[in-house]
């Protein structure tokens, strides 16, 4: 079953060889034989006509003797290795190059028919039973005074002709065998370029189907099959990555849910069984409430992230004033900034700056970035929010003077649940999901988000938005 394609190709190859042989053995063979006989007959016919028009005519006009003509046809017989007759219309052989001239015992061809070759200019046969084996015969009439006086008939054995035909056919057979062997090259090419890579691809798909998504295989060709193999391998690696991500996500979710749940359970039990005295309840109930808030936040973030992925993110794009959204978002953080004595500086381009995007989602992006900037800023520091119009795009930057991000963590901060070691102590409520949501939203708009950060100095998050045509009005 696995070898079917190969067997099919091999069968096609053998069929090609077989039909090649049949063609040479039938068509080519009969065509060559026919052509050889015709050529020979043509050349003999020319000689017969020549003899009929010259010596033979002379014989009937008494310009020459029988002996002279006999000598001439004997010479031609030697030269052509053919028997030459001069025969009367009634069938008596007047001269025969193969036997000495004998007037007494003149041979007569029984049943001789002067129009024996009216259809073709030559015949193959025993010539009215005059020969034991088949001969090729041509004839030319001897015409004197508009009257047929006799015929010059030339016979030649076909044995020699057939030998020659066979030699030519042998050359055809040898050429066919060489061609057949040469076409083996196609079979070798097929094996190496198609069959083997296909076997590898089939094996790989079997492995992937069996769940072994980390199965590696190599097909080194820059054609469609190579492309197919590369795509398949890429697809498997993506699936494997998805599977790994899924496992990591479940591990992270369980971990992040366990700690607040443990403390909620621990404190509530301790309050119920009296380990924590009633006067201390308020303090511990506050902790339980905070932990519950964290669980709600975590669940909401997870749901948001899940919806973003599953929906392929449906965006409700409108033209809106980015500056206004920045002002609004900044206003919601006024209380938090006052607490940490952080001053928010808004450096906005123009009175209004219209973007074309999903306003609610962009507001969420700004909220996440500003929330982080405040969380990771030192007291008495400044956070700048800028809107810039550049190269037909809107650039928005949120820049803080906080703890910064270590170089080795820069790439990971976008991953789900990732938190830098620096921030863990400072922000116990963080989920590590905000930035992955942020990036998903920006990417769904076909835009980019980037971060520039130096540990201990601060971070700047910059993202782009599509400029709206409304700005031109
Ligand atoms: P969360 O803030 O809930 O922990 P995020 O996905 O928003 O989750 O951020 C991931 C991590 O990236 C944070 O835990 C923190 O380590 C780092 N980070 C994000 N923003 C900043 C910032 N402005 N300054 C320093 N570190 C940051």
XYZ file of C-alpha atoms and ligand atoms in Angstrom:
500
model
C 0.000 0.000 0.000
C 2.771 2.398 0.954
C 4.628 1.682 -2.271
C 1.703 2.248 -4.615
C 2.917 5.470 -6.184
C 6.331 3.992 -6.819
C 4.836 0.799 -8.255
C 2.573 2.828 -10.510
C 5.487 4.778 -11.842
C 7.510 1.578 -12.343
C 4.567 0.002 -14.145
C 4.254 3.061 -16.397
C 7.965 2.738 -17.136
C 7.635 -0.961 -18.067
C 4.539 -0.263 -20.191
C 6.508 2.444 -21.985
C 9.311 -0.095 -22.653
C 6.857 -2.768 -23.828
C 4.987 -0.491 -26.229
C 8.289 0.883 -27.510
C 9.281 -2.675 -28.369
C 5.914 -3.433 -29.986
C 6.117 -0.292 -32.137
C 9.609 -1.150 -33.392
C 8.687 -4.807 -33.940
C 5.518 -4.046 -35.912
C 5.249 -0.600 -37.530
C 8.926 0.164 -37.815
C 9.691 -3.366 -39.024
C 7.071 -3.462 -41.778
C 7.791 0.113 -42.854
C 11.513 -0.565 -43.131
C 10.933 -3.793 -45.072
C 8.546 -2.069 -47.432
C 10.870 0.850 -47.981
C 13.870 -1.402 -48.652
C 11.954 -3.478 -51.239
C 10.550 -0.411 -52.950
C 13.989 1.218 -53.201
C 15.520 -1.953 -54.613
C 12.633 -2.365 -57.059
C 12.975 1.238 -58.212
C 16.662 0.886 -58.978
C 16.124 -2.462 -60.743
C 13.248 -1.001 -62.743
C 15.513 1.757 -64.020
C 18.022 -0.870 -65.210
C 15.229 -2.961 -66.787
C 13.940 0.085 -68.682
C 17.445 0.942 -69.816
C 18.073 -2.597 -71.069
C 14.641 -2.691 -72.733
C 15.263 0.622 -74.532
C 18.790 -0.208 -75.672
C 20.145 -3.787 -76.178
C 16.784 -5.480 -76.152
C 15.312 -3.103 -78.741
C 18.457 -3.492 -80.827
C 17.901 -7.230 -80.704
C 14.480 -6.904 -82.277
C 15.634 -4.412 -84.882
C 18.509 -6.858 -85.749
C 21.106 -4.219 -84.915
C 22.870 -6.593 -82.566
C 23.287 -10.342 -82.067
C 21.871 -12.502 -79.296
C 25.445 -13.253 -78.107
C 26.243 -9.586 -77.641
C 23.058 -8.988 -75.645
C 23.678 -12.174 -73.648
C 27.160 -10.868 -72.735
C 25.713 -7.539 -71.679
C 23.039 -9.019 -69.436
C 25.579 -11.477 -67.943
C 27.731 -8.507 -66.976
C 24.751 -6.725 -65.447
C 23.824 -9.942 -63.596
C 27.289 -9.976 -62.026
C 27.080 -6.322 -61.132
C 23.543 -6.410 -59.762
C 23.612 -9.996 -58.414
C 20.238 -10.389 -60.071
C 18.913 -12.662 -62.812
C 17.954 -10.870 -66.023
C 15.581 -12.360 -68.532
C 14.397 -11.294 -71.924
C 11.038 -12.937 -72.321
C 8.539 -12.998 -75.202
C 4.903 -11.949 -74.613
C 3.970 -15.644 -74.773
C 6.331 -16.483 -71.929
C 9.326 -18.101 -73.622
C 12.601 -17.031 -72.138
C 14.730 -15.798 -75.009
C 17.789 -14.897 -72.895
C 18.574 -15.780 -69.269
C 21.634 -14.324 -67.557
C 21.795 -17.253 -65.137
C 22.022 -20.060 -67.751
C 24.062 -20.428 -70.944
C 22.268 -19.594 -74.153
C 20.634 -22.714 -75.643
C 18.306 -22.305 -78.648
C 17.325 -25.999 -78.583
C 16.005 -26.108 -75.084
C 14.265 -22.791 -74.683
C 12.374 -22.570 -71.392
C 8.833 -21.246 -71.321
C 7.187 -19.719 -68.300
C 3.909 -21.508 -67.920
C 0.817 -19.304 -67.601
C 2.846 -16.147 -68.152
C 0.576 -13.157 -68.058
C 2.068 -10.018 -69.624
C 0.043 -7.745 -67.305
C 1.151 -9.597 -64.169
C 2.393 -6.395 -62.512
C -0.159 -3.875 -63.696
C -0.974 -2.690 -60.140
C 2.557 -2.349 -58.825
C 5.744 -1.964 -60.688
C 7.248 -4.898 -58.778
C 6.065 -8.212 -57.299
C 7.289 -10.598 -54.664
C 6.708 -14.280 -55.330
C 7.909 -17.288 -57.289
C 7.143 -15.627 -60.644
C 4.660 -18.159 -62.078
C 6.439 -20.959 -60.185
C 9.720 -20.313 -61.957
C 11.601 -20.099 -58.648
C 11.515 -22.215 -55.530
C 11.791 -19.321 -53.175
C 10.317 -15.829 -53.259
C 12.024 -13.298 -55.511
C 11.474 -9.624 -56.208
C 10.696 -9.126 -59.892
C 10.422 -5.993 -62.060
C 9.810 -5.785 -65.770
C 10.006 -3.264 -68.581
C 8.401 -3.777 -72.020
C 10.517 -3.878 -75.164
C 8.618 -1.704 -77.627
C 9.525 -1.681 -81.276
C 7.292 0.085 -83.814
C 4.682 0.772 -81.126
C 4.368 -2.916 -80.465
C 5.422 -4.847 -77.394
C 7.937 -7.407 -78.619
C 8.849 -8.795 -75.235
C 9.904 -7.866 -71.693
C 13.088 -7.365 -69.773
C 12.461 -8.989 -66.398
C 14.914 -8.701 -63.491
C 14.641 -11.014 -60.493
C 16.569 -10.640 -57.283
C 16.445 -12.806 -54.161
C 14.766 -11.115 -51.211
C 16.942 -12.997 -48.743
C 19.698 -10.426 -49.045
C 17.223 -7.578 -48.798
C 15.680 -9.073 -45.668
C 19.115 -9.449 -44.090
C 19.756 -5.787 -44.665
C 16.323 -4.885 -43.257
C 17.091 -6.946 -40.156
C 20.377 -5.093 -39.660
C 18.537 -1.767 -39.728
C 15.911 -3.131 -37.337
C 18.656 -4.304 -34.993
C 19.929 -0.731 -34.880
C 16.385 0.375 -33.968
C 16.207 -2.228 -31.199
C 19.578 -1.163 -29.787
C 18.480 2.507 -29.893
C 15.277 1.530 -28.113
C 17.190 -0.303 -25.381
C 19.498 2.695 -24.941
C 16.471 5.028 -24.745
C 14.832 2.692 -22.256
C 17.939 2.703 -20.078
C 18.268 6.477 -20.425
C 14.699 6.942 -19.300
C 15.789 5.214 -16.090
C 17.194 8.665 -15.299
C 13.577 9.900 -15.051
C 12.851 7.069 -12.632
C 15.893 8.007 -10.541
C 14.851 11.669 -10.560
C 11.325 10.725 -9.602
C 12.600 8.575 -6.746
C 14.861 11.280 -5.352
C 12.843 14.383 -6.063
C 9.294 13.191 -5.546
C 8.990 9.755 -4.033
C 11.484 10.005 -1.125
C 10.381 13.511 -0.011
C 6.742 12.373 -0.219
C 7.542 9.355 1.963
C 9.150 11.693 4.511
C 6.129 14.008 4.423
C 3.721 11.073 4.815
C 5.738 9.726 7.760
C 5.728 13.188 9.339
C 1.953 13.579 8.961
C 1.489 10.153 10.564
C 3.680 11.239 13.484
C 1.793 14.536 13.852
C -1.545 12.763 13.669
C -0.346 10.447 16.427
C 0.352 13.515 18.576
C 4.127 13.672 18.194
C 4.184 17.336 17.181
C 7.888 17.678 17.940
C 8.789 15.174 15.176
C 11.496 16.703 12.979
C 12.106 15.954 9.304
C 14.177 17.472 6.554
C 13.346 17.862 2.852
C 16.036 19.849 1.053
C 14.468 20.996 -2.167
C 13.506 24.446 -3.284
C 10.425 23.336 -5.228
C 6.734 22.838 -4.391
C 7.474 19.658 -2.417
C 10.133 21.446 -0.368
C 7.664 24.254 0.241
C 4.987 21.780 1.286
C 7.395 20.078 3.700
C 8.485 23.423 5.164
C 4.855 24.520 5.576
C 3.945 21.233 7.229
C 6.905 21.439 9.567
C 6.014 25.055 10.387
C 2.387 24.107 10.999
C 3.482 21.327 13.391
C 5.843 23.645 15.255
C 3.063 26.226 15.614
C 0.675 23.534 16.875
C 3.346 22.302 19.280
C 3.918 25.874 20.467
C 0.184 26.339 20.925
C 0.037 23.130 22.919
C 2.998 24.189 25.076
C 1.441 27.638 25.579
C -1.794 26.002 26.604
C -0.036 23.872 29.207
C 1.925 26.887 30.471
C -1.278 28.913 30.663
C -3.081 26.270 32.692
C -0.071 25.957 35.027
C 0.106 29.739 35.454
C -3.628 30.149 35.961
C -3.694 27.408 38.592
C -0.709 28.934 40.335
C -2.146 32.448 40.306
C -5.515 31.265 41.562
C -4.076 29.085 44.289
C -2.306 31.736 46.372
C -5.281 34.107 46.851
C -7.610 31.127 47.379
C -5.236 29.685 50.017
C -5.153 32.931 51.939
C -8.956 33.457 51.668
C -9.520 29.906 52.919
C -6.846 30.208 55.649
C -8.087 33.540 57.062
C -11.777 32.662 56.908
C -11.163 29.336 58.697
C -9.017 31.069 61.292
C -11.783 33.636 61.918
C -14.457 30.958 62.146
C -12.595 28.739 64.580
C -11.569 31.719 66.727
C -7.831 31.597 66.002
C -8.211 35.196 64.875
C -10.031 37.159 67.594
C -13.111 39.199 66.530
C -11.358 42.551 67.102
C -8.833 41.578 64.422
C -11.525 40.473 61.933
C -11.662 43.778 60.078
C -7.990 43.650 59.204
C -8.206 40.089 57.899
C -11.524 40.636 56.117
C -9.820 43.491 54.223
C -7.132 41.042 53.135
C -9.817 38.545 52.078
C -11.558 41.303 50.096
C -8.322 42.326 48.378
C -7.582 38.732 47.452
C -11.129 38.354 46.086
C -10.621 41.555 44.020
C -7.427 40.053 42.650
C -9.284 36.875 41.691
C -11.988 38.914 39.928
C -9.364 40.951 38.087
C -7.575 37.768 37.065
C -10.779 36.152 35.815
C -11.773 39.276 33.873
C -8.366 39.553 32.245
C -8.448 35.900 31.276
C -11.891 36.310 29.764
C -10.807 39.417 27.850
C -7.751 37.626 26.502
C -9.785 34.606 25.527
C -12.366 36.715 23.710
C -9.674 38.627 21.875
C -8.264 35.362 20.545
C -11.437 33.455 19.825
C -13.284 36.254 18.089
C -10.290 36.982 15.872
C -11.014 40.356 17.497
C -13.941 42.176 15.930
C -13.043 45.849 15.892
C -15.617 48.568 15.991
C -13.614 51.233 14.221
C -14.655 54.869 14.391
C -12.995 58.268 14.045
C -12.271 59.633 17.501
C -10.102 62.276 19.106
C -7.085 60.541 20.673
C -6.216 63.632 22.696
C -9.603 63.554 24.356
C -9.271 59.842 25.209
C -5.806 60.476 26.689
C -7.216 63.321 28.818
C -10.122 61.163 30.004
C -7.918 58.169 30.905
C -5.416 60.382 32.699
C -8.287 61.875 34.742
C -9.291 58.428 36.060
C -5.804 58.035 37.561
C -5.774 61.417 39.311
C -6.404 59.854 42.737
C -3.647 57.236 42.338
C -1.199 59.911 41.141
C -2.019 62.197 44.047
C -1.326 59.350 46.488
C 2.156 58.770 44.988
C 2.740 62.474 44.281
C 3.194 61.668 40.619
C 2.619 64.443 38.124
C 1.065 63.537 34.758
C 2.255 65.667 31.854
C 0.201 65.569 28.681
C 2.095 66.685 25.570
C -0.605 66.512 22.925
C -0.320 67.454 19.246
C -3.013 69.924 18.154
C -6.294 70.664 19.786
C -7.780 67.490 18.346
C -6.051 64.522 16.722
C -8.362 62.030 15.093
C -7.548 58.330 14.867
C -9.491 55.591 13.137
C -9.678 52.680 15.563
C -11.777 50.873 18.134
C -12.082 53.565 20.805
C -12.982 51.260 23.735
C -10.064 48.967 23.073
C -7.594 51.830 22.634
C -8.831 53.276 25.916
C -8.088 49.913 27.516
C -4.550 50.015 26.048
C -3.986 53.482 27.503
C -5.438 52.353 30.811
C -3.085 49.322 31.001
C -0.006 51.362 30.100
C -0.802 54.190 32.493
C -1.694 51.732 35.274
C 1.714 50.053 34.849
C 3.549 53.374 34.623
C 2.016 54.517 37.922
C 2.532 51.126 39.621
C 6.205 51.005 38.740
C 7.010 54.736 39.225
C 8.779 56.099 42.247
C 7.095 58.724 44.429
C 7.498 62.354 43.301
C 8.196 61.441 39.714
C 6.795 62.536 36.362
C 4.861 60.503 33.761
C 4.637 61.957 30.253
C 1.921 61.033 27.770
C 2.552 62.271 24.270
C 0.562 62.186 21.042
C 2.548 62.766 17.857
C 1.561 62.806 14.195
C 4.286 61.276 12.042
C 4.430 59.690 8.554
C 0.637 59.591 8.288
C 0.361 57.747 11.635
C -0.353 58.692 15.206
C 2.330 57.797 17.736
C 1.373 57.623 21.390
C 4.021 57.399 24.061
C 3.662 56.715 27.789
C 6.944 57.428 29.528
C 7.742 56.971 33.235
C 10.771 57.446 35.504
C 10.181 54.209 37.382
C 12.055 50.987 38.111
C 12.573 50.127 34.412
C 12.711 46.694 32.885
C 15.836 44.497 33.003
C 17.334 43.887 29.537
C 16.805 40.116 29.751
C 13.073 40.574 30.448
C 12.273 43.046 27.659
C 11.153 40.347 25.220
C 9.125 38.419 27.794
C 6.994 41.205 29.253
C 4.466 40.633 26.411
C 3.997 36.971 27.375
C 0.963 36.003 29.422
C 1.585 35.940 33.170
C 5.091 37.266 32.859
C 6.290 39.648 35.576
C 9.848 40.859 36.012
C 11.645 39.992 39.241
C 12.002 43.748 39.881
C 8.240 44.325 39.865
C 7.130 41.259 41.884
C 7.819 42.899 45.258
C 6.246 46.220 44.242
C 3.069 44.953 42.656
C 1.479 41.994 44.364
C -1.850 42.475 42.591
C -0.478 42.375 39.052
C -1.601 39.490 36.855
C 0.985 39.654 34.105
C -1.807 39.716 31.538
C -2.154 43.476 30.847
C 0.607 43.793 28.264
C -0.403 40.675 26.329
C -3.931 42.092 26.045
C -2.457 45.442 25.006
C -0.328 43.894 22.289
C -3.203 41.762 20.954
C -5.344 44.902 20.571
C -2.659 46.913 18.794
C -1.817 44.013 16.484
C -5.490 43.526 15.635
C -5.438 47.103 14.325
C -2.439 46.174 12.151
C -0.284 48.541 14.213
C 2.802 48.161 16.414
C 3.753 48.586 20.026
C 7.288 48.818 21.389
C 9.129 49.510 24.596
C 12.340 51.333 25.371
C 13.509 50.842 28.935
C 16.576 51.117 31.134
C 16.649 49.360 34.461
C 16.536 51.912 37.288
C 15.769 54.830 34.953
C 12.334 54.254 33.523
C 10.343 52.891 30.617
C 8.674 54.289 27.519
C 5.896 52.393 25.726
C 5.136 53.659 22.208
C 2.357 52.486 19.945
C 0.993 53.580 16.584
C -2.574 54.205 15.441
C -4.081 54.843 12.018
C -4.629 58.522 11.332
C -8.206 59.443 10.450
C -9.115 61.382 7.273
C -11.170 63.645 9.528
C -7.998 65.598 10.451
C -7.916 67.095 6.932
C -11.378 68.687 7.259
P 0.964 43.300 35.350
O 1.296 44.749 35.315
O -0.460 43.025 35.712
O 1.912 42.497 36.164
P 1.548 43.424 32.574
O 1.398 42.435 31.510
O 0.874 44.737 32.400
O 1.113 42.726 33.903
O 3.085 43.683 32.743
C 3.974 42.594 32.763
C 5.227 42.950 33.505
O 5.994 43.891 32.741
C 4.993 43.626 34.798
O 4.744 42.696 35.830
C 6.317 44.335 35.005
O 7.282 43.414 35.475
C 6.689 44.758 33.618
N 6.271 46.137 33.346
C 5.186 46.547 32.639
N 5.140 47.910 32.564
C 6.215 48.361 33.248
C 6.721 49.676 33.544
N 6.114 50.776 33.090
N 7.862 49.764 34.253
C 8.487 48.638 34.684
N 8.070 47.382 34.454
C 6.952 47.233 33.731
